[in-house]
Amino acid sequence: MHPRIEDYALIGDEQTAALISRDGSVDWLCLPRFDSGACFAKLLGHKDNGHWRIAPKHTKGPCTRRAYRPDTLVLDTEWETADGAIRVTDLMPQRDHAPDLVRIVEGLHGRVTVRSTLRIRFDYGSIVPWVRKSRGHRVAVAGPDSVWLRSEPEVHTWGEDFGTHSEFTVEKGEKVAFVLTWHPSHEPRPPLVNPHKALRASVRDWQKWSGRCHYDGPYRDAVIRSLITLKALTYRPTGGIVAAPTTSLPEELGGVRNWDYRYCWLRDSTLLLNVGLSAGYREEAESWRDWLLRAVAGDPADLQIMYGLAGERRLPEFEVPWLSGFAGSAPVRIGNEAVNQLQLDVYGEVMDTLALARHEGLPIKPHMWAIQSALMEWLRTEWRQPDEGLWEVRGGRRHFVHSKVMVWVAADRAVRTLELNPGLEGDLDGWREFRDEVHREVCEKGYDAERNTFTQSYGSQELDAALLLIPRVGFLPPDDPRVVGTIDAIRAELSHDGFLRRYGVDGTTVDGLPGGEGTFLACSFWLAEALHMTGRTQEAHELFDRLVGLANDVGLLSEEYDPVAGRQLGNFPQAFSHIGLVHTALALFGADRAG
């Protein structure tokens, strides 16, 4: 039986990440970066596409228990067997030279025979490397990639079935540590990492980082776990944050909505900055702001919805036919052609983020206002275009209401910045007129007076959960009857077991794709916050409690949830969902900086 998405836990070193199943198998790992080719791709195929399992020899099922060490990204997985018990501790220490995957086996009681099975497959499970022995290592090489495996103390390994295997026994207190290290094949082996020192340092550093969190309200454990997850999804060299460390985990089992999320989306920008500043992570917020400024620099007409880890612009999409997909959900896609879409909302998100950064006192970059002014001038002449909208639909452009609302946000933040900073130059009167013009048009063309709700696009009957953001961004106050009516309509038409879909999915939808999808967790968090803003705080608390309860046993959330099957869907873990959890917790129980 194929594992469920929620069967996985995450470890990482802030440059890449691995997913580990309940049975002790590392089934996904891209090296050396989040967006590199995977050397373990069993997640999207089968065992011959690469994995590394360490578990008791005669145990084929899941572990007995697992958990992160408190306030860390260090994972402990334990098995109780008839012969005794063991613990496998998994981590990826922050790298000085090359990425290391550390796996430490420890005997807890009795005497247990442990089996390690390692199958390296470079290029998303397609390339079987040449494996040799060298100075106590097993070395796997193919093309540009090289992986070194060693153990402390050294255990016997042998090759079989195109894999590297070992067996050993541990008693109480005995430890065997494995270290898997990647480096470019043309370079010498990097310095060795002491696995036990790496473990102590990782626990210390993660707990110190978690201790900086300012939030001390209800659900603090869930908030801390979400913040740790967002930190793990950060590409430390640049400050960019990937939407997820995976590609092609399906939004419907057996469906075709399988996308590559290993890139950085501008849609996340304001909420990421808000969450970082509100929770006490000013340094991380500034790094994200600086990544954003570098990524969007250039011709405003070329602004993209997403970028690579360092701001790369070309993210060509192609399919990988040799992978069967998660639980048979094909195709598996690498890259994301949505990068070429026009989404007017990103201009609002960039302007909102930079306005918030200025308001919160982050150091001003000398070119920041010049970039903002250029974005505004382009937007003022081009905002009437239809676009693909927040959800990156592939069914043609429309005049999406959320996109136009975010155009208003861009103008509003530009106006407010000039009003608060009279030393800056800009067309204050012109931008005020622009802002008012957009507001009038949205209220005239994007609002259905008979149903008392804003609609997904001008003249349409469909609804869109993104409209829940109207009061948050300040387009209308929460007590406006049109806001309350929109919230009620979305709850009535997009709700599934109390959670929200993004929009109607019936096989002929706006996205132009067949099939359906699950409820969208970020949208459900938006609903909880909207209910709170409109005075229905008890309902907001009840919904938030249900949403937190959807996290798996180690506190992780994917992009979507299937209420019928009771399982997570979509790429995992999903930054958008964890941002939603933290932001909503701050709104309901702590200091909220939104709006």
mmCIF file of N, CA, C and O in Angstrom, residues 5 8-11 17-21 25-29 43 245-246 249 556 572-573:
data_model
loop_
_atom_site.group_PDB
_atom_site.id
_atom_site.type_symbol
_atom_site.label_atom_id
_atom_site.label_comp_id
_atom_site.label_asym_id
_atom_site.label_seq_id
_atom_site.Cartn_x
_atom_site.Cartn_y
_atom_site.Cartn_z
ATOM 1 N N ILE A 5 0.188 11.055 2.178
ATOM 2 C CA ILE A 5 1.032 12.250 2.255
ATOM 3 C C ILE A 5 1.360 12.580 3.705
ATOM 4 O O ILE A 5 2.499 12.952 4.036
ATOM 5 N N TYR A 8 4.473 11.355 6.122
ATOM 6 C CA TYR A 8 5.847 11.837 6.017
ATOM 7 C C TYR A 8 6.159 12.920 7.047
ATOM 8 O O TYR A 8 5.284 13.664 7.492
ATOM 9 N N ALA A 9 7.438 12.975 7.403
ATOM 10 C CA ALA A 9 7.987 14.044 8.235
ATOM 11 C C ALA A 9 9.102 14.718 7.449
ATOM 12 O O ALA A 9 9.668 14.135 6.512
ATOM 13 N N LEU A 10 9.436 15.921 7.843
ATOM 14 C CA LEU A 10 10.409 16.743 7.137
ATOM 15 C C LEU A 10 11.664 16.954 7.964
ATOM 16 O O LEU A 10 11.591 17.200 9.170
ATOM 17 N N ILE A 11 12.824 16.846 7.317
ATOM 18 C CA ILE A 11 14.064 17.358 7.891
ATOM 19 C C ILE A 11 14.745 18.184 6.799
ATOM 20 O O ILE A 11 14.437 18.042 5.617
ATOM 21 N N ALA A 17 15.680 19.653 1.524
ATOM 22 C CA ALA A 17 14.906 18.961 2.553
ATOM 23 C C ALA A 17 14.625 17.533 2.123
ATOM 24 O O ALA A 17 14.586 17.219 0.931
ATOM 25 N N ALA A 18 14.417 16.664 3.115
ATOM 26 C CA ALA A 18 14.095 15.258 2.885
ATOM 27 C C ALA A 18 12.763 14.935 3.538
ATOM 28 O O ALA A 18 12.409 15.507 4.578
ATOM 29 N N LEU A 19 12.017 14.011 2.929
ATOM 30 C CA LEU A 19 10.790 13.491 3.512
ATOM 31 C C LEU A 19 11.020 12.049 3.939
ATOM 32 O O LEU A 19 11.519 11.230 3.153
ATOM 33 N N ILE A 20 10.642 11.744 5.182
ATOM 34 C CA ILE A 20 10.871 10.434 5.777
ATOM 35 C C ILE A 20 9.529 9.843 6.190
ATOM 36 O O ILE A 20 8.752 10.481 6.895
ATOM 37 N N SER A 21 9.270 8.612 5.754
ATOM 38 C CA SER A 21 7.981 7.976 6.020
ATOM 39 C C SER A 21 7.969 7.336 7.398
ATOM 40 O O SER A 21 8.990 7.206 8.069
ATOM 41 N N SER A 25 11.834 5.230 5.948
ATOM 42 C CA SER A 25 12.420 5.350 4.622
ATOM 43 C C SER A 25 12.465 6.813 4.183
ATOM 44 O O SER A 25 11.446 7.508 4.229
ATOM 45 N N VAL A 26 13.648 7.257 3.770
ATOM 46 C CA VAL A 26 13.777 8.570 3.150
ATOM 47 C C VAL A 26 13.349 8.412 1.689
ATOM 48 O O VAL A 26 14.052 7.788 0.898
ATOM 49 N N ASP A 27 12.198 8.954 1.355
ATOM 50 C CA ASP A 27 11.602 8.716 0.033
ATOM 51 C C ASP A 27 11.712 9.920 -0.903
ATOM 52 O O ASP A 27 11.323 9.822 -2.073
ATOM 53 N N TRP A 28 12.223 11.050 -0.402
ATOM 54 C CA TRP A 28 12.369 12.238 -1.255
ATOM 55 C C TRP A 28 13.530 13.075 -0.737
ATOM 56 O O TRP A 28 13.581 13.414 0.447
ATOM 57 N N LEU A 29 14.460 13.375 -1.623
ATOM 58 C CA LEU A 29 15.576 14.257 -1.283
ATOM 59 C C LEU A 29 16.191 14.770 -2.569
ATOM 60 O O LEU A 29 16.617 13.987 -3.424
ATOM 61 N N LEU A 43 8.935 8.624 -3.448
ATOM 62 C CA LEU A 43 7.702 9.346 -3.160
ATOM 63 C C LEU A 43 6.803 9.424 -4.387
ATOM 64 O O LEU A 43 5.575 9.336 -4.272
ATOM 65 N N PRO A 245 8.735 21.713 -0.510
ATOM 66 C CA PRO A 245 9.952 21.059 -0.968
ATOM 67 C C PRO A 245 9.703 19.963 -1.997
ATOM 68 O O PRO A 245 10.628 19.237 -2.360
ATOM 69 N N THR A 246 8.461 19.828 -2.462
ATOM 70 C CA THR A 246 8.090 18.709 -3.327
ATOM 71 C C THR A 246 7.489 19.192 -4.639
ATOM 72 O O THR A 246 7.087 20.349 -4.785
ATOM 73 N N LEU A 249 2.852 16.290 -5.903
ATOM 74 C CA LEU A 249 1.927 15.619 -5.000
ATOM 75 C C LEU A 249 0.522 16.088 -5.367
ATOM 76 O O LEU A 249 0.252 17.285 -5.435
ATOM 77 N N LEU A 556 2.550 18.757 10.659
ATOM 78 C CA LEU A 556 2.744 19.285 9.313
ATOM 79 C C LEU A 556 1.442 19.276 8.509
ATOM 80 O O LEU A 556 0.621 18.362 8.635
ATOM 81 N N PHE A 572 3.751 19.116 -0.011
ATOM 82 C CA PHE A 572 3.854 18.911 1.444
ATOM 83 C C PHE A 572 5.304 19.021 1.907
ATOM 84 O O PHE A 572 6.194 18.479 1.239
ATOM 85 N N PRO A 573 5.495 19.654 3.082
ATOM 86 C CA PRO A 573 4.566 20.556 3.751
ATOM 87 C C PRO A 573 4.463 21.866 2.987
ATOM 88 O O PRO A 573 5.404 22.280 2.324
#
